[in-house]
């Protein structure tokens, strides 16, 4: 099977411009017959296929942005969508929201459906199953076809695009230092498996804070939840795991959880086991959502500023879409402006409530 070739590669091999290749393949009379024949023969030899999405985008704009999120119930994702909508509507764009439900297959189906002409570009957070598989071909194929992507929250280095993230490492470190400052000596960590990038970074922040305090990390105080299944549909499983964790580590006097659900569940289990919060155990969670405000007691959290993430993501994508015509042609055909991709880091904020002293 012949390797798929791009316009850029054809141009390089034949020592002509990308624009010349594009015009020759479309049969433009601006290019000499000899050059056209040479380019078309070379393209046929290497099984070149035109990027229909890119062609449609250059000729027609939908003024619509596709958003794909892993879960709809998380307050964080709803605030990101709100931020995207605020900026998109202000700049004359509409949004369509798709749900991957943490599924690799559903993520691909959503992208294929929306990329068929419904939208101009994507803003998305990668599903857990995709991160587990480490298969990002659908993102790269979409970008190569001329449709820009902005990744937020869960991002990977293997996809070259604009990205908006929070400082997960520093946010986690800040939370653990807060627990240490209030006298906690044995801080438990409730986190995800390492394939989820944000969980991995927050775990590293936890370890760094302990190291700075010259405290050794106890592996027994780290609980990694395997949520390849949807724990929100199986909360009893999550509660049972955390209960076993507490029972086997009775010295725990502080808990840092990498998301709001884990933190609120930890408080529920702690109260069930007779612990008083924050007198016996203090708890901090990542993500400042509705659950945090209305938990009993209210939960101290690390705020990710979801709306700001959404606003920055929308601005990045729309700026990319509204490059001037010459840059647009280059971008859509071959992503020539790869080196200009940005990664914006949003600082976190510790919101103190009643679950800490």
Short mmCIF file of C-alpha atoms in Angstrom, two decimals:
data_model
loop_
_atom_site.label_atom_id
_atom_site.label_comp_id
_atom_site.label_asym_id
_atom_site.label_seq_id
_atom_site.Cartn_x
_atom_site.Cartn_y
_atom_site.Cartn_z
CA UNK A 1 0.00 0.00 0.00
CA UNK A 2 1.41 3.39 -1.00
CA UNK A 3 1.94 5.89 1.80
CA UNK A 4 -0.50 8.80 1.76
CA UNK A 5 1.21 11.96 0.56
CA UNK A 6 0.38 15.59 1.31
CA UNK A 7 0.38 18.73 -0.83
CA UNK A 8 3.43 19.93 1.06
CA UNK A 9 5.38 16.77 0.25
CA UNK A 10 4.43 16.91 -3.42
CA UNK A 11 5.56 20.54 -3.58
CA UNK A 12 8.88 19.69 -1.95
CA UNK A 13 9.57 16.72 -4.21
CA UNK A 14 8.82 18.67 -7.40
CA UNK A 15 10.36 21.93 -6.19
CA UNK A 16 7.23 24.02 -6.67
CA UNK A 17 4.99 25.95 -4.28
CA UNK A 18 2.08 24.41 -2.39
CA UNK A 19 -0.21 26.85 -4.20
CA UNK A 20 1.05 25.57 -7.57
CA UNK A 21 0.37 21.97 -6.56
CA UNK A 22 -3.10 22.85 -5.33
CA UNK A 23 -3.99 24.70 -8.53
CA UNK A 24 -2.55 21.97 -10.77
CA UNK A 25 -4.55 19.27 -8.99
CA UNK A 26 -7.73 21.32 -9.37
CA UNK A 27 -7.04 21.80 -13.11
CA UNK A 28 -6.44 25.55 -12.93
CA UNK A 29 -5.48 27.19 -16.24
CA UNK A 30 -2.99 29.34 -14.33
CA UNK A 31 -0.54 26.42 -14.34
CA UNK A 32 1.15 25.23 -17.53
CA UNK A 33 -0.05 21.96 -19.04
CA UNK A 34 3.38 20.37 -18.63
CA UNK A 35 3.59 21.25 -14.92
CA UNK A 36 -0.01 20.18 -14.37
CA UNK A 37 0.58 16.78 -15.96
CA UNK A 38 3.77 16.24 -13.95
CA UNK A 39 2.08 17.13 -10.67
CA UNK A 40 -1.04 15.07 -11.36
CA UNK A 41 1.03 12.04 -12.38
CA UNK A 42 3.11 12.29 -9.23
CA UNK A 43 -0.02 12.65 -7.08
CA UNK A 44 -1.63 9.63 -8.73
CA UNK A 45 1.52 7.55 -8.23
CA UNK A 46 1.43 8.24 -4.51
CA UNK A 47 -2.33 7.85 -4.18
CA UNK A 48 -2.97 11.47 -3.21
CA UNK A 49 -6.55 12.29 -2.25
CA UNK A 50 -7.75 15.91 -1.87
CA UNK A 51 -8.83 17.11 1.57
CA UNK A 52 -12.52 17.71 0.98
CA UNK A 53 -13.02 19.24 4.39
CA UNK A 54 -10.26 21.75 3.76
CA UNK A 55 -11.66 22.62 0.36
CA UNK A 56 -15.15 23.18 1.74
CA UNK A 57 -13.81 25.28 4.58
CA UNK A 58 -11.98 27.61 2.23
CA UNK A 59 -15.09 28.11 0.13
CA UNK A 60 -17.73 28.20 2.84
CA UNK A 61 -17.83 28.98 6.54
CA UNK A 62 -20.51 27.66 8.86
CA UNK A 63 -19.58 30.11 11.66
CA UNK A 64 -20.16 27.21 14.04
CA UNK A 65 -17.78 25.62 16.56
CA UNK A 66 -17.98 21.98 17.59
CA UNK A 67 -17.39 21.22 21.29
CA UNK A 68 -16.78 17.66 22.44
CA UNK A 69 -16.63 16.94 26.17
CA UNK A 70 -16.16 13.65 28.02
CA UNK A 71 -19.00 14.09 30.52
CA UNK A 72 -22.00 16.39 30.71
CA UNK A 73 -22.64 16.13 34.45
CA UNK A 74 -19.38 17.71 35.60
CA UNK A 75 -19.78 21.31 36.68
CA UNK A 76 -16.31 22.03 35.28
CA UNK A 77 -17.29 21.14 31.72
CA UNK A 78 -20.51 23.15 31.93
CA UNK A 79 -18.53 26.24 32.96
CA UNK A 80 -16.09 25.70 30.09
CA UNK A 81 -19.02 25.53 27.64
CA UNK A 82 -20.42 28.74 29.11
CA UNK A 83 -17.09 30.48 28.52
CA UNK A 84 -16.90 29.20 24.95
CA UNK A 85 -20.44 30.36 24.21
CA UNK A 86 -19.83 33.84 25.64
CA UNK A 87 -16.86 34.46 23.35
CA UNK A 88 -18.29 32.61 20.34
CA UNK A 89 -21.57 34.52 20.39
CA UNK A 90 -19.75 37.83 20.85
CA UNK A 91 -17.64 37.06 17.78
CA UNK A 92 -20.52 35.87 15.63
CA UNK A 93 -20.21 32.10 16.05
CA UNK A 94 -22.62 29.42 17.24
CA UNK A 95 -21.67 26.23 19.10
CA UNK A 96 -22.71 22.58 18.85
CA UNK A 97 -21.94 20.32 21.82
CA UNK A 98 -21.17 16.62 21.46
CA UNK A 99 -20.61 14.07 24.24
CA UNK A 100 -17.99 11.32 24.05
CA UNK A 101 -19.07 9.80 27.37
CA UNK A 102 -15.38 8.89 27.92
CA UNK A 103 -15.56 6.60 24.86
CA UNK A 104 -12.91 6.47 22.12
CA UNK A 105 -15.45 5.29 19.55
CA UNK A 106 -18.06 7.93 20.42
CA UNK A 107 -15.38 10.61 20.27
CA UNK A 108 -14.53 9.57 16.70
CA UNK A 109 -18.20 9.32 15.67
CA UNK A 110 -18.89 12.81 17.03
CA UNK A 111 -15.92 14.27 15.18
CA UNK A 112 -16.77 12.57 11.89
CA UNK A 113 -20.39 13.65 12.10
CA UNK A 114 -19.60 17.30 12.86
CA UNK A 115 -16.64 17.52 10.47
CA UNK A 116 -18.88 16.60 7.56
CA UNK A 117 -19.74 20.24 7.01
CA UNK A 118 -21.52 21.28 10.21
CA UNK A 119 -18.65 23.16 11.84
CA UNK A 120 -15.48 25.15 11.20
CA UNK A 121 -13.32 23.77 14.03
CA UNK A 122 -13.27 21.82 17.29
CA UNK A 123 -12.73 22.59 20.96
CA UNK A 124 -12.48 19.38 22.95
CA UNK A 125 -11.23 17.53 26.01
CA UNK A 126 -9.95 14.02 25.33
CA UNK A 127 -11.90 10.99 26.60
CA UNK A 128 -10.33 8.67 29.16
CA UNK A 129 -10.56 5.69 26.81
CA UNK A 130 -8.64 7.61 24.14
CA UNK A 131 -5.95 8.48 26.69
CA UNK A 132 -5.80 4.83 27.75
CA UNK A 133 -5.45 3.64 24.14
CA UNK A 134 -2.99 6.45 23.32
CA UNK A 135 -4.56 6.53 19.86
CA UNK A 136 -4.89 10.09 18.58
CA UNK A 137 -5.14 9.44 14.84
CA UNK A 138 -8.58 11.05 14.56
CA UNK A 139 -7.31 14.36 15.94
CA UNK A 140 -4.29 14.45 13.67
CA UNK A 141 -6.34 13.38 10.64
CA UNK A 142 -8.84 16.17 11.31
CA UNK A 143 -6.04 18.75 11.60
CA UNK A 144 -4.34 17.44 8.46
CA UNK A 145 -7.63 17.81 6.60
CA UNK A 146 -7.61 21.50 7.39
CA UNK A 147 -9.89 21.70 10.41
CA UNK A 148 -8.28 23.35 13.47
CA UNK A 149 -8.58 21.90 16.96
CA UNK A 150 -8.11 23.43 20.40
CA UNK A 151 -7.58 20.94 23.23
CA UNK A 152 -8.40 21.91 26.81
CA UNK A 153 -7.85 20.32 30.25
CA UNK A 154 -6.82 16.84 29.06
CA UNK A 155 -4.18 17.38 26.40
CA UNK A 156 -1.35 15.31 24.87
CA UNK A 157 1.94 16.22 23.24
CA UNK A 158 1.22 13.92 20.31
CA UNK A 159 -1.36 16.34 18.89
CA UNK A 160 0.05 19.60 17.51
CA UNK A 161 -2.59 22.25 18.08
CA UNK A 162 -3.50 25.13 20.37
CA UNK A 163 -4.12 24.08 23.98
CA UNK A 164 -5.56 25.56 27.17
CA UNK A 165 -4.68 23.91 30.46
CA UNK A 166 -4.62 24.71 34.15
CA UNK A 167 -1.48 24.37 36.23
CA UNK A 168 -2.52 21.01 37.69
CA UNK A 169 0.88 20.42 39.28
CA UNK A 170 1.04 23.74 41.10
CA UNK A 171 -2.65 23.60 42.08
CA UNK A 172 -2.20 20.20 43.72
CA UNK A 173 0.98 21.31 45.46
CA UNK A 174 -0.83 24.38 46.78
CA UNK A 175 -3.63 22.19 48.20
CA UNK A 176 -1.27 19.79 49.98
CA UNK A 177 0.76 22.68 51.42
CA UNK A 178 -2.48 24.07 52.84
CA UNK A 179 -3.16 20.76 54.60
CA UNK A 180 0.41 20.66 55.92
CA UNK A 181 0.12 24.23 57.23
CA UNK A 182 -2.93 23.30 59.31
CA UNK A 183 -1.08 20.46 61.02
CA UNK A 184 -1.85 17.41 58.86
CA UNK A 185 0.90 14.79 59.14
CA UNK A 186 -0.54 11.86 57.18
CA UNK A 187 -2.17 13.13 53.99
CA UNK A 188 -3.93 10.61 51.82
CA UNK A 189 -4.22 11.05 48.05
CA UNK A 190 -7.23 9.83 46.08
CA UNK A 191 -6.35 9.98 42.39
CA UNK A 192 -6.88 8.40 38.99
CA UNK A 193 -4.72 5.93 37.12
CA UNK A 194 -1.67 7.58 35.56
CA UNK A 195 -2.93 7.46 31.96
CA UNK A 196 -5.22 10.41 32.74
CA UNK A 197 -2.85 13.34 32.32
CA UNK A 198 -4.48 15.71 34.79
CA UNK A 199 -4.57 13.06 37.51
CA UNK A 200 -0.91 12.25 36.90
CA UNK A 201 0.12 15.90 37.19
CA UNK A 202 -1.93 16.41 40.34
CA UNK A 203 -0.31 13.31 41.84
CA UNK A 204 3.10 14.77 41.03
CA UNK A 205 2.09 18.02 42.75
CA UNK A 206 1.11 16.07 45.87
CA UNK A 207 4.48 14.28 45.93
CA UNK A 208 6.39 17.51 45.34
CA UNK A 209 4.68 19.27 48.27
CA UNK A 210 5.58 16.41 50.59
CA UNK A 211 9.16 16.40 49.36
CA UNK A 212 9.50 20.15 49.96
CA UNK A 213 8.26 19.57 53.51
CA UNK A 214 10.93 16.85 53.86
CA UNK A 215 8.28 14.19 54.33
CA UNK A 216 8.47 10.78 52.72
CA UNK A 217 5.49 9.78 50.57
CA UNK A 218 3.88 6.63 51.90
CA UNK A 219 2.59 4.44 49.01
CA UNK A 220 -0.11 3.12 51.34
CA UNK A 221 -1.57 6.63 51.54
CA UNK A 222 -2.16 6.79 47.78
CA UNK A 223 -5.39 5.35 46.37
CA UNK A 224 -5.60 5.14 42.58
CA UNK A 225 -9.15 4.68 41.35
CA UNK A 226 -9.56 2.65 38.18
CA UNK A 227 -12.44 4.56 36.65
CA UNK A 228 -12.23 3.00 33.21
CA UNK A 229 -15.83 2.22 34.12
CA UNK A 230 -18.02 5.23 34.78
CA UNK A 231 -17.76 5.60 38.56
CA UNK A 232 -20.63 8.06 38.57
CA UNK A 233 -22.88 5.21 37.54
CA UNK A 234 -21.33 2.98 40.19
CA UNK A 235 -20.90 5.23 43.22
CA UNK A 236 -21.15 2.26 45.57
CA UNK A 237 -17.92 0.89 44.07
CA UNK A 238 -16.17 4.22 44.64
CA UNK A 239 -17.46 4.43 48.23
CA UNK A 240 -16.35 0.88 48.98
CA UNK A 241 -12.83 1.54 47.67
CA UNK A 242 -12.47 4.70 49.72
CA UNK A 243 -13.88 2.97 52.82
CA UNK A 244 -11.28 0.19 52.53
CA UNK A 245 -8.63 2.86 52.05
CA UNK A 246 -9.60 4.67 55.26
CA UNK A 247 -9.91 1.47 57.28
CA UNK A 248 -6.43 0.32 56.25
CA UNK A 249 -4.91 3.75 56.97
CA UNK A 250 -6.45 4.88 60.26
CA UNK A 251 -3.72 7.48 60.78
CA UNK A 252 -4.94 9.63 57.85
CA UNK A 253 -5.67 13.18 59.03
CA UNK A 254 -5.90 14.88 55.65
CA UNK A 255 -7.10 13.99 52.15
CA UNK A 256 -6.34 15.56 48.80
CA UNK A 257 -8.58 14.28 46.00
CA UNK A 258 -7.90 15.02 42.34
CA UNK A 259 -11.53 15.75 41.54
CA UNK A 260 -14.67 16.95 43.23
CA UNK A 261 -16.50 13.62 43.17
CA UNK A 262 -13.68 11.78 44.93
CA UNK A 263 -13.42 14.52 47.57
CA UNK A 264 -17.14 14.68 48.36
CA UNK A 265 -17.33 10.88 48.46
CA UNK A 266 -14.33 10.78 50.81
CA UNK A 267 -16.12 13.15 53.20
CA UNK A 268 -19.26 11.02 53.08
CA UNK A 269 -17.30 7.86 53.86
CA UNK A 270 -15.29 9.58 56.62
CA UNK A 271 -18.49 10.72 58.36
CA UNK A 272 -19.93 7.21 58.00
CA UNK A 273 -16.85 5.85 59.78
CA UNK A 274 -17.31 8.33 62.62
CA UNK A 275 -14.67 10.92 61.71
CA UNK A 276 -15.40 14.59 62.24
CA UNK A 277 -14.49 17.01 59.44
CA UNK A 278 -12.30 19.02 59.75
CA UNK A 279 -11.39 18.09 63.34
CA UNK A 280 -10.29 14.50 62.60
CA UNK A 281 -9.77 14.64 58.83
CA UNK A 282 -9.40 17.67 56.56
CA UNK A 283 -10.32 17.37 52.87
CA UNK A 284 -9.47 19.34 49.74
CA UNK A 285 -10.68 18.52 46.23
CA UNK A 286 -9.81 19.71 42.75
CA UNK A 287 -12.56 21.56 40.81
CA UNK A 288 -14.87 24.10 42.43
CA UNK A 289 -18.35 22.97 41.46
CA UNK A 290 -21.88 22.76 42.81
CA UNK A 291 -21.10 19.67 44.90
CA UNK A 292 -18.32 21.53 46.72
CA UNK A 293 -20.51 24.45 47.73
CA UNK A 294 -23.40 22.30 48.95
CA UNK A 295 -21.49 19.41 50.55
CA UNK A 296 -21.64 18.90 54.31
CA UNK A 297 -19.38 20.48 55.38
CA UNK A 298 -18.67 22.70 52.39
CA UNK A 299 -15.54 21.58 50.55
CA UNK A 300 -12.26 23.46 50.24
CA UNK A 301 -11.30 23.25 46.58
CA UNK A 302 -8.77 24.15 43.92
CA UNK A 303 -10.67 26.22 41.35
CA UNK A 304 -9.77 25.63 37.70
CA UNK A 305 -11.60 28.71 36.42
CA UNK A 306 -13.55 26.71 33.84
CA UNK A 307 -15.23 29.73 32.27
CA UNK A 308 -11.86 31.37 31.65
CA UNK A 309 -10.60 28.14 30.04
CA UNK A 310 -13.61 28.21 27.72
CA UNK A 311 -13.13 31.86 26.83
CA UNK A 312 -9.44 31.39 26.04
CA UNK A 313 -10.18 28.24 24.00
CA UNK A 314 -12.80 30.01 21.91
CA UNK A 315 -10.54 32.99 21.25
CA UNK A 316 -7.70 30.70 20.17
CA UNK A 317 -9.90 28.75 17.75
CA UNK A 318 -11.64 31.78 16.26
CA UNK A 319 -8.33 33.61 15.86
CA UNK A 320 -7.05 30.55 14.01
CA UNK A 321 -10.14 30.47 11.79
CA UNK A 322 -9.92 34.16 11.00
CA UNK A 323 -6.34 34.29 9.75
CA UNK A 324 -6.05 36.39 6.60
CA UNK A 325 -6.70 34.62 3.30
CA UNK A 326 -3.09 33.88 2.43
CA UNK A 327 -2.34 32.37 5.83
CA UNK A 328 -5.65 30.53 5.76
CA UNK A 329 -4.78 28.80 2.49
CA UNK A 330 -1.45 27.67 3.89
CA UNK A 331 -2.96 26.61 7.20
CA UNK A 332 -5.85 24.62 5.83
CA UNK A 333 -3.80 22.84 3.18
CA UNK A 334 -0.75 21.87 5.18
CA UNK A 335 -0.83 23.32 8.68
CA UNK A 336 2.22 25.37 7.70
CA UNK A 337 1.92 27.50 10.82
CA UNK A 338 2.48 24.64 13.24
CA UNK A 339 5.25 26.48 15.05
CA UNK A 340 2.81 29.20 16.10
CA UNK A 341 0.58 26.90 18.15
CA UNK A 342 0.05 28.19 21.68
CA UNK A 343 -0.39 26.54 25.05
CA UNK A 344 -2.12 28.83 27.53
CA UNK A 345 -1.76 27.93 31.22
CA UNK A 346 -4.50 29.13 33.59
CA UNK A 347 -3.49 29.60 37.22
CA UNK A 348 -5.59 27.82 39.86
CA UNK A 349 -7.01 29.35 43.03
CA UNK A 350 -7.53 27.75 46.45
CA UNK A 351 -11.10 28.33 47.65
CA UNK A 352 -11.18 27.74 51.42
CA UNK A 353 -14.35 26.41 53.04
CA UNK A 354 -15.35 24.33 56.06
CA UNK A 355 -13.59 21.03 55.23
CA UNK A 356 -10.24 22.52 56.29
CA UNK A 357 -9.19 24.48 59.38
#
